[in-house]
PDB file of C-alpha atoms in Angstrom:
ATOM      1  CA  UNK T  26       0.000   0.000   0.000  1.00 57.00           C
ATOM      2  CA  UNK T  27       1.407   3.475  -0.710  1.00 62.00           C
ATOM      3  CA  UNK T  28       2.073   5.919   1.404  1.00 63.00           C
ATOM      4  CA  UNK T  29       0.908   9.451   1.384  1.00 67.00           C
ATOM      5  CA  UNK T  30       3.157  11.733  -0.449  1.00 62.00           C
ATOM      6  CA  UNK T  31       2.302  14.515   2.706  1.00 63.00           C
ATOM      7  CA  UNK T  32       3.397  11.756   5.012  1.00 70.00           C
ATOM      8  CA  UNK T  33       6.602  11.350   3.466  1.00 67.00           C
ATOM      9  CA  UNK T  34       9.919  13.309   5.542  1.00 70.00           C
ATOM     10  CA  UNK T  35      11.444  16.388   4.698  1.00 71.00           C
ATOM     11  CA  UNK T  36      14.212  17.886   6.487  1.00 69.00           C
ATOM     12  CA  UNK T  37      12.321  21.676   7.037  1.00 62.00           C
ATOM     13  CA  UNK T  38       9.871  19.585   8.398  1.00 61.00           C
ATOM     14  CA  UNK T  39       6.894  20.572   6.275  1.00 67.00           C
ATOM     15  CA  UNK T  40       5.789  17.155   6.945  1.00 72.00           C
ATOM     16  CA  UNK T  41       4.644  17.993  10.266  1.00 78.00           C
ATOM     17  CA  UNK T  42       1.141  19.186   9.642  1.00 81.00           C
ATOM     18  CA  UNK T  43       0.171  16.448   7.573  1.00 80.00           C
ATOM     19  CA  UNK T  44       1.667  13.508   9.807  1.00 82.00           C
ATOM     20  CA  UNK T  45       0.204  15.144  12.728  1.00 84.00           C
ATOM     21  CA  UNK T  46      -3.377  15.376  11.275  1.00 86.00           C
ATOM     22  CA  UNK T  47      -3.454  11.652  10.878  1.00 86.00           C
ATOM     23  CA  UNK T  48      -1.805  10.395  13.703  1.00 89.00           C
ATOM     24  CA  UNK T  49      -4.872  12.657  15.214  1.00 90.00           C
ATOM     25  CA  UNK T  50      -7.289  10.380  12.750  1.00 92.00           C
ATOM     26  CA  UNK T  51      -5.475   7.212  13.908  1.00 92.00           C
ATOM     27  CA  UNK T  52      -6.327   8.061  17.426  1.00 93.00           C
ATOM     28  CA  UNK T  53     -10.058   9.275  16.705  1.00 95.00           C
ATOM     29  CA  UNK T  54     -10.391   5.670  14.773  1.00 96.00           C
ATOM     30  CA  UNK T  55      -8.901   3.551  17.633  1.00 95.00           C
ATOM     31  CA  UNK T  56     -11.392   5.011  20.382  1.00 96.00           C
ATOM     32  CA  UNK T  57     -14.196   4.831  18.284  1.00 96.00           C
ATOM     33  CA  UNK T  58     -13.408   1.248  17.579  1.00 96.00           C
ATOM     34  CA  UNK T  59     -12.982   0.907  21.432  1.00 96.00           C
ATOM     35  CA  UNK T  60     -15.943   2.624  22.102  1.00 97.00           C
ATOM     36  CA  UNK T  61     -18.097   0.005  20.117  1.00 97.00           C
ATOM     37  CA  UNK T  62     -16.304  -2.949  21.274  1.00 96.00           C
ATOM     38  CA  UNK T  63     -17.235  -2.170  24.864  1.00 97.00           C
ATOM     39  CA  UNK T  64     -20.795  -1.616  24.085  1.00 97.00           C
ATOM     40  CA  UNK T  65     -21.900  -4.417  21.672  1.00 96.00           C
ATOM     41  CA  UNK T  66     -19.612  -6.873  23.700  1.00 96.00           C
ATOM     42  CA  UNK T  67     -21.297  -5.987  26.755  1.00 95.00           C
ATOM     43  CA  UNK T  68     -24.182  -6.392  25.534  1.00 95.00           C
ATOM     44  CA  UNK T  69     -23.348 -10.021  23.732  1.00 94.00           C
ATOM     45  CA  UNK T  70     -22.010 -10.711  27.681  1.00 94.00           C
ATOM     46  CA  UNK T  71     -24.864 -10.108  29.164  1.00 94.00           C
ATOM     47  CA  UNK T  72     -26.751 -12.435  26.759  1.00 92.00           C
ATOM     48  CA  UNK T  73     -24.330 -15.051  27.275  1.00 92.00           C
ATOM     49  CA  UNK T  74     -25.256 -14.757  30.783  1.00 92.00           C
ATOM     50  CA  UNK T  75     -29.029 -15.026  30.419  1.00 90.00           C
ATOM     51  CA  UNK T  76     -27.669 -19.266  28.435  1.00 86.00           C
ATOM     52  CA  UNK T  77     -28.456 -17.521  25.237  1.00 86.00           C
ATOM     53  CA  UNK T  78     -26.210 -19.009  21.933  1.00 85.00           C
ATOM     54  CA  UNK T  79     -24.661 -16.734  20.174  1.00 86.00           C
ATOM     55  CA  UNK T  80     -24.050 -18.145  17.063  1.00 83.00           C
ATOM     56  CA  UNK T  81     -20.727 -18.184  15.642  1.00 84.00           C
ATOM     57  CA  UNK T  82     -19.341 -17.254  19.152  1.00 88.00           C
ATOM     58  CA  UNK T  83     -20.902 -20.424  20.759  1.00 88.00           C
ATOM     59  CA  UNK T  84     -19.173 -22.811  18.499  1.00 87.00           C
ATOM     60  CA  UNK T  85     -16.321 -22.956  20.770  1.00 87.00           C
ATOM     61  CA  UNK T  86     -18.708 -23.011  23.697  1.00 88.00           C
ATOM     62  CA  UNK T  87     -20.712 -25.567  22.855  1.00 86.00           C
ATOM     63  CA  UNK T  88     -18.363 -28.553  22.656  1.00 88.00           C
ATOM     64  CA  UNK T  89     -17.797 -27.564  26.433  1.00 86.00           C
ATOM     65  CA  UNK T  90     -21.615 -28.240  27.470  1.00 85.00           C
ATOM     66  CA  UNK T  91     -24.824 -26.252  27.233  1.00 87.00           C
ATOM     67  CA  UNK T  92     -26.016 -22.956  27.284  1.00 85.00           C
ATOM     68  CA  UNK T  93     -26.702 -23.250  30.877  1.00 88.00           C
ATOM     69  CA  UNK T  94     -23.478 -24.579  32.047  1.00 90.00           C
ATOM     70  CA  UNK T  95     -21.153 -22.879  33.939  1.00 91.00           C
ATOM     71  CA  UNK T  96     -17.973 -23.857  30.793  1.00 91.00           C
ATOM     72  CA  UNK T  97     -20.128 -22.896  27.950  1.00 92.00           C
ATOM     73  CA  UNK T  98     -20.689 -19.102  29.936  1.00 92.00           C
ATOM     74  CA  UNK T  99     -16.958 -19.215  30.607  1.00 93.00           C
ATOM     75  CA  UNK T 100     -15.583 -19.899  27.385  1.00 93.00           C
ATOM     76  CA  UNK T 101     -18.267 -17.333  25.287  1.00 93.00           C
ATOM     77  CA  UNK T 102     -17.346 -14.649  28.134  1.00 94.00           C
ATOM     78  CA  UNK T 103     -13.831 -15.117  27.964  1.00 95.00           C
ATOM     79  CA  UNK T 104     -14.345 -14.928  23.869  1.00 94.00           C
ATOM     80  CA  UNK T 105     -16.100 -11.569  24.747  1.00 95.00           C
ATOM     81  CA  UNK T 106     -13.432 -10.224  26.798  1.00 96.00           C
ATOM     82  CA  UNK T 107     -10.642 -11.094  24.618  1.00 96.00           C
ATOM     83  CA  UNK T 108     -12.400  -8.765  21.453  1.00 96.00           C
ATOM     84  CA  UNK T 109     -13.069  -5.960  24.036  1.00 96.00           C
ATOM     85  CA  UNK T 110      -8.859  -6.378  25.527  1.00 96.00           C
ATOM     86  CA  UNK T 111      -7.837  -6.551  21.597  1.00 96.00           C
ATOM     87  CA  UNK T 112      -9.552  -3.094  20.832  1.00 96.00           C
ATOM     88  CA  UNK T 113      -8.271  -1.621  24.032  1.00 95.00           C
ATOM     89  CA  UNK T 114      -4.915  -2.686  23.033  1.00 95.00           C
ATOM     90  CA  UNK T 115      -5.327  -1.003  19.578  1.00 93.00           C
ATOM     91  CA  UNK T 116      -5.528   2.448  21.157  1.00 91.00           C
ATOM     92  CA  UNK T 117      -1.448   2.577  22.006  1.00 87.00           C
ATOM     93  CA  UNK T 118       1.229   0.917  20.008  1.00 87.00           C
ATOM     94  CA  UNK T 119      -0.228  -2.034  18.998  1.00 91.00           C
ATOM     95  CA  UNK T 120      -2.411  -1.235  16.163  1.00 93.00           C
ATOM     96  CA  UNK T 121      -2.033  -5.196  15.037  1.00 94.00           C
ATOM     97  CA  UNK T 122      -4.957  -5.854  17.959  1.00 96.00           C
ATOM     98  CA  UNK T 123      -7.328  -4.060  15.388  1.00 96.00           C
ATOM     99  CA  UNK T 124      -6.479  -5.939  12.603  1.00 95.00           C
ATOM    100  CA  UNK T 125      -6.890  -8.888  14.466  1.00 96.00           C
ATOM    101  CA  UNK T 126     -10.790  -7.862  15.587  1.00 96.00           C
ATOM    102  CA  UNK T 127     -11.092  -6.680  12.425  1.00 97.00           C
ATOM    103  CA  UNK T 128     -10.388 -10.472  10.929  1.00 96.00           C
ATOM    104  CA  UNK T 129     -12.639 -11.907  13.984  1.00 95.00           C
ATOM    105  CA  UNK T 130     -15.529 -10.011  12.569  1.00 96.00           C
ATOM    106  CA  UNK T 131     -15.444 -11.033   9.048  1.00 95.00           C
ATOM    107  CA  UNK T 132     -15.029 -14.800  10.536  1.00 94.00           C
ATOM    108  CA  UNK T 133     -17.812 -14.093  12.749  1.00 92.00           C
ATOM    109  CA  UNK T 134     -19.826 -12.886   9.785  1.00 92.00           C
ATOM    110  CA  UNK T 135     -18.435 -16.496   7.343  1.00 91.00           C
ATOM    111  CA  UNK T 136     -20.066 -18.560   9.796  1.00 88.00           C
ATOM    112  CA  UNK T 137     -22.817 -16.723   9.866  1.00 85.00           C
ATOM    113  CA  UNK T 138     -23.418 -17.534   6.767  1.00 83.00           C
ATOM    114  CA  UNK T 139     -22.682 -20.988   6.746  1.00 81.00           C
ATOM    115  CA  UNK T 140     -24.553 -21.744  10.369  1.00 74.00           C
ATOM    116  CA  UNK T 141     -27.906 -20.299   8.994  1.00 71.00           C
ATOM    117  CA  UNK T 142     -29.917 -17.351   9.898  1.00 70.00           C
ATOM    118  CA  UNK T 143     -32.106 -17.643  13.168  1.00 73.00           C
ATOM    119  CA  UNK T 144     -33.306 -14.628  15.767  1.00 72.00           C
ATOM    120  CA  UNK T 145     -30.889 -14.943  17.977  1.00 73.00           C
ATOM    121  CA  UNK T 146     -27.978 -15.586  15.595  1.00 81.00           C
ATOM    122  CA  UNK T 147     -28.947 -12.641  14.158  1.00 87.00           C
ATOM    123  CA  UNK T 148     -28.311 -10.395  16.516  1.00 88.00           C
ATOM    124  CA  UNK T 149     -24.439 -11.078  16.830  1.00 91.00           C
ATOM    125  CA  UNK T 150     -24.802 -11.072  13.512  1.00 91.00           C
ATOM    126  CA  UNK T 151     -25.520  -7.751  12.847  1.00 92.00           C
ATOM    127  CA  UNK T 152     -23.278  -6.850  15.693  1.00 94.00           C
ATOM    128  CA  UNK T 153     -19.885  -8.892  13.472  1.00 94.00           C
ATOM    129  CA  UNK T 154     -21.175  -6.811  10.659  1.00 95.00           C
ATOM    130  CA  UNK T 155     -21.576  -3.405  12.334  1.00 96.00           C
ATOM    131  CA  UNK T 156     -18.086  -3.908  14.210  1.00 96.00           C
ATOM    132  CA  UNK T 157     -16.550  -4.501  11.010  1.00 96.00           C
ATOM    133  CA  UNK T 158     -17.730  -1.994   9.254  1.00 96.00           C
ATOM    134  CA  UNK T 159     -16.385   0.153  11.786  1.00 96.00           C
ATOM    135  CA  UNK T 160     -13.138  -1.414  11.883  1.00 96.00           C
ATOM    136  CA  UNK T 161     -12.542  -1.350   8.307  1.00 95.00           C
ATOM    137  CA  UNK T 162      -9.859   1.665   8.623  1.00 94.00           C
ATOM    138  CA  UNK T 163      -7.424  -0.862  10.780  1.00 94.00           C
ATOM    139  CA  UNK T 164      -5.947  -1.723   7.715  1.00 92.00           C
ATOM    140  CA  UNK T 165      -4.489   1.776   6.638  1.00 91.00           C
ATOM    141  CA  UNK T 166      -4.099   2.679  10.220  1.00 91.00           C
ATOM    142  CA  UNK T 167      -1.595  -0.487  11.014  1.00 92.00           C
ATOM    143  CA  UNK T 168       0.475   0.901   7.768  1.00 90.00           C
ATOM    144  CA  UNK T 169       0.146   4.417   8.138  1.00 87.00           C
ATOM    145  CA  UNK T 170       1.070   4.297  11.694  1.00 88.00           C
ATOM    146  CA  UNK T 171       3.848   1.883  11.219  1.00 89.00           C
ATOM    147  CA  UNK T 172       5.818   4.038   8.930  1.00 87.00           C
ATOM    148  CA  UNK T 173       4.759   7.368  11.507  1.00 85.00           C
ATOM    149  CA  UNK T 174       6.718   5.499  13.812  1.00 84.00           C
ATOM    150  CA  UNK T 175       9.378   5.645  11.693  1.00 85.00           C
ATOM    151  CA  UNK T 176       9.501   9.514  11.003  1.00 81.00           C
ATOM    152  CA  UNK T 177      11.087  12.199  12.747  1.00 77.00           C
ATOM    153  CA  UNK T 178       9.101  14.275  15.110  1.00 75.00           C
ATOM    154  CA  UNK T 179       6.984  11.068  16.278  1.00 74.00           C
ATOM    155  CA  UNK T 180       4.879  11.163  18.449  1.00 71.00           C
ATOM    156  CA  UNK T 181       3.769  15.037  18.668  1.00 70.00           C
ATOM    157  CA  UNK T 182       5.138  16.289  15.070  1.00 73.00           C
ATOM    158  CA  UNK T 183       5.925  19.639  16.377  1.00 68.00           C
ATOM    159  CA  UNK T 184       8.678  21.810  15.225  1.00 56.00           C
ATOM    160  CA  UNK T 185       9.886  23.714  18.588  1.00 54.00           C
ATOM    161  CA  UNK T 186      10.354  20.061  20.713  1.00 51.00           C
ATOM    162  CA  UNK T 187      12.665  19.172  17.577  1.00 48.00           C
ATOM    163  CA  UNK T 188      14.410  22.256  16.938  1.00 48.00           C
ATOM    164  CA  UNK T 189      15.316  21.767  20.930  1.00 44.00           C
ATOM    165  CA  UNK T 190      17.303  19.016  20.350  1.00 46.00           C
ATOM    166  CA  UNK T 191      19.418  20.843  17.840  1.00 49.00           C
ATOM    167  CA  UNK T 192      22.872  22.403  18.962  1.00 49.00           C
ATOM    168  CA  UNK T 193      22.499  25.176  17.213  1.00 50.00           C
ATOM    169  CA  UNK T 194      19.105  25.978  18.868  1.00 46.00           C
ATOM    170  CA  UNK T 195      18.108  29.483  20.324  1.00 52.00           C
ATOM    171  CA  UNK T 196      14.866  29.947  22.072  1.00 50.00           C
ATOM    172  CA  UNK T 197      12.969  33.087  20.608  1.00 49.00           C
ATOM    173  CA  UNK T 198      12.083  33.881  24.262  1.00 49.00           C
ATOM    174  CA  UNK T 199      14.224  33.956  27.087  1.00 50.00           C
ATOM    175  CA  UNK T 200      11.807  34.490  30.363  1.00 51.00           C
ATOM    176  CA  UNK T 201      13.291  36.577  33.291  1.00 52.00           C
ATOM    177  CA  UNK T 202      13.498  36.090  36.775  1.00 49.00           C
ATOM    178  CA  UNK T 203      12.206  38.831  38.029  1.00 49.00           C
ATOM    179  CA  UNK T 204      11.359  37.547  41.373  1.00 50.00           C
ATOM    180  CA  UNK T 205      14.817  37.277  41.599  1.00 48.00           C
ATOM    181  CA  UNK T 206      15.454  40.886  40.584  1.00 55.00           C
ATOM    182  CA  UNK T 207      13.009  42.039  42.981  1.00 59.00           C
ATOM    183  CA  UNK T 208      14.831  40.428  45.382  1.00 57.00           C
ATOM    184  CA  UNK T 209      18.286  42.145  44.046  1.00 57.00           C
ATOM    185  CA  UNK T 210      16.622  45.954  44.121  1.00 63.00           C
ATOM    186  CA  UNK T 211      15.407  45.418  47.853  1.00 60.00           C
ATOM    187  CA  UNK T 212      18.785  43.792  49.427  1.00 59.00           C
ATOM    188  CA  UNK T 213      20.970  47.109  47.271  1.00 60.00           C
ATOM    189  CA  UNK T 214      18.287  49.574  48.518  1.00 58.00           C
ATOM    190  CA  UNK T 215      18.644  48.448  52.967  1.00 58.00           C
ATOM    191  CA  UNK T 216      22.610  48.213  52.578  1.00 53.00           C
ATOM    192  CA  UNK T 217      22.190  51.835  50.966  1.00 56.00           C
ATOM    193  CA  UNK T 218      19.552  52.723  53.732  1.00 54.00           C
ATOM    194  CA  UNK T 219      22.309  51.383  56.323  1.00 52.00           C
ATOM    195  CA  UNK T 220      25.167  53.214  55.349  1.00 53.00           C
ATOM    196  CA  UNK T 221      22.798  56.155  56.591  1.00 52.00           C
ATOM    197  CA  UNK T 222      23.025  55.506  60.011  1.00 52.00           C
ATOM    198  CA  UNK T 223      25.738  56.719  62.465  1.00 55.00           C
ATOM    199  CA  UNK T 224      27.941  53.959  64.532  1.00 56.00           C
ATOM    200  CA  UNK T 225      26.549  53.406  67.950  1.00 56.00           C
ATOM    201  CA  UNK T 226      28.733  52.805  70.956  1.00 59.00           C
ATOM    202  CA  UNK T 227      28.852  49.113  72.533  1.00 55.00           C
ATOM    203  CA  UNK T 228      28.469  50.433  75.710  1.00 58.00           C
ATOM    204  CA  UNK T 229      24.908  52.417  75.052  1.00 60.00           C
ATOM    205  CA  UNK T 230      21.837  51.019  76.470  1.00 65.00           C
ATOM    206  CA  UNK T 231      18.308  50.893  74.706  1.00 64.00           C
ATOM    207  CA  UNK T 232      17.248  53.314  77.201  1.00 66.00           C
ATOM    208  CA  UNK T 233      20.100  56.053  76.313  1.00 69.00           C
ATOM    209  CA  UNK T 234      19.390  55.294  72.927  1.00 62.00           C
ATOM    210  CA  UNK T 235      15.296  55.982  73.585  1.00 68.00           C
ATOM    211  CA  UNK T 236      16.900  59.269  74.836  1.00 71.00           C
ATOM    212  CA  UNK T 237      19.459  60.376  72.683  1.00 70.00           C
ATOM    213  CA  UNK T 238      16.165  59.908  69.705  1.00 67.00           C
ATOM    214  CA  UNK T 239      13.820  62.240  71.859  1.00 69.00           C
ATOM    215  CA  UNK T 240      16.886  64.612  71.899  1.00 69.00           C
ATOM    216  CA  UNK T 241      17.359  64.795  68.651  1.00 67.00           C
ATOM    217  CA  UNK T 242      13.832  65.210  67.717  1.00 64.00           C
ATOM    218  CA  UNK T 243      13.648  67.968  70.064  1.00 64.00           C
ATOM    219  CA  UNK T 244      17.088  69.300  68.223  1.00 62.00           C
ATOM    220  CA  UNK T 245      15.178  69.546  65.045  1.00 57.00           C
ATOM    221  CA  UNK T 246      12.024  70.959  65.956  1.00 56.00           C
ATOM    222  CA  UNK T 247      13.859  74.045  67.275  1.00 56.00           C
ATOM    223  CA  UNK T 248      13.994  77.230  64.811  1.00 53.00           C
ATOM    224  CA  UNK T 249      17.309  78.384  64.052  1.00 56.00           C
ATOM    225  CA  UNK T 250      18.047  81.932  64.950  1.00 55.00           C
ATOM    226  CA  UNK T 251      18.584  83.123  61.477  1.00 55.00           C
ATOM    227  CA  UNK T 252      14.891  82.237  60.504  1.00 53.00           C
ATOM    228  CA  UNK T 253      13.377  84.204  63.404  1.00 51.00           C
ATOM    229  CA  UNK T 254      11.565  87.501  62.209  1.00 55.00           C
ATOM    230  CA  UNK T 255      12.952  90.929  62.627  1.00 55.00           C
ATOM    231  CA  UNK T 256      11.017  92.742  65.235  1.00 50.00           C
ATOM    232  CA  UNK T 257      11.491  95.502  67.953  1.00 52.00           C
ATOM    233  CA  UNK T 258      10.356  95.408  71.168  1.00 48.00           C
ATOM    234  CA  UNK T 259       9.124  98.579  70.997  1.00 49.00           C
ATOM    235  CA  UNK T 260       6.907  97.875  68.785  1.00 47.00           C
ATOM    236  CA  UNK T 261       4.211  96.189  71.423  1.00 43.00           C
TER     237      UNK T 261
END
């Protein structure tokens, strides 16, 4: 099967886009697939557990005992489970799994044929040809993802995680720390702020300090002679 020209690798990686758009339709494929599996097989299960044949899933079964017996439920439940885990498998690496339900459904449908029609081997029946209809798109997405795997920029396809691992790299953005400059401004400004203050003897107190301050302040609220105004005595 050929691959998509779009798919194929370029080294300015305008193969990006495309590859990433259908790894995107790959995934949307493998859940819907999963999706289905757990609802129609859930349903089949809880057939199975009311003793009612399923058809082509209770060939197997049956040589084990009737519909009612505790093997025959086994086996066509553990037949269930195994489709469902196959699907579920089919949404990571291991896109074989949907190949592989995809096959089970066109068997399931073959002996369908060849067992005869009935109402209640219709119903799986339906469900075989339903499920495969869905699963159809296994087959391109077990190539198409096989060679993905392959390409560079797998998984994400995106140009800034590659360019990242290339020496010659330089972000376009280089984010400052500017709680750290913060930081820088407030220790310069309190060394500044102490270089203000006059050296204290070791042998003051708190309490000559508490007085020395009130002198001071009493020191500064006290008009200097030169701004007094010029007046004469007299004058009262």
């Amino acid at each position: 099967m050929k691959i998509n020209d779009a798919l194929l690798e370029k080294p300015d990686h305008s193969h990006y886009a495309a590859c990433c758009n259908r790894m995107a339709e790959i995934n949307r494929f493998s859940k819907r697939l999963l999706i289905f599996a757990i609802i129609a097989h859930g349903f089949l299960l809880l057939l199975t557990f009311f003793a009612i044949p399923l058809g082509a899933l209770s060939l197997l079964p049956s040589l084990a005992g009737s519909p009612t017996s505790a093997a025959f439920v086994i086996l066509q439940s553990a037949e269930l489970i195994v489709m469902t885990i196959l699907a579920a498998a089919g949404i990571g690496k291991l896109k074989i799994c949907q190949l592989i339900l995809f096959a089970v459904y066109l068997l399931m449908i073959f002996l369908g044929f060849v067992s005869g029609f009935s109402a209640v081997n219709s119903i799986p029946f339906a469900i075989a040809v339903i499920g495969a209809i869905i699963a159809y798109p296994a087959i391109a997405s077990f190539l198409d993802h096989r060679y993905l795997c392959t390409v560079e920029g797998f998984p994400y396809f995106n140009s800034l995680i590659s360019d990242q691992g290339d020496p010659e790299y330089k972000p376009m953005y280089i984010k400052k720390d500017k709680t750290v400059n913060n930081e820088s401004e407030k220790i310069s400004a309190s060394l500044s702020d102490m270089q203000d203050i006059p050296d204290i003897p070791q042998d003051m107190t708190i309490r000559d300090l508490i007085e020395a301050d009130e002198k001071s302040r009493l020191t500064d609220n006290i008009m200097p002679e030169s701004d007094y105004p010029d007046c004469d005595i007299t004058d009262f």
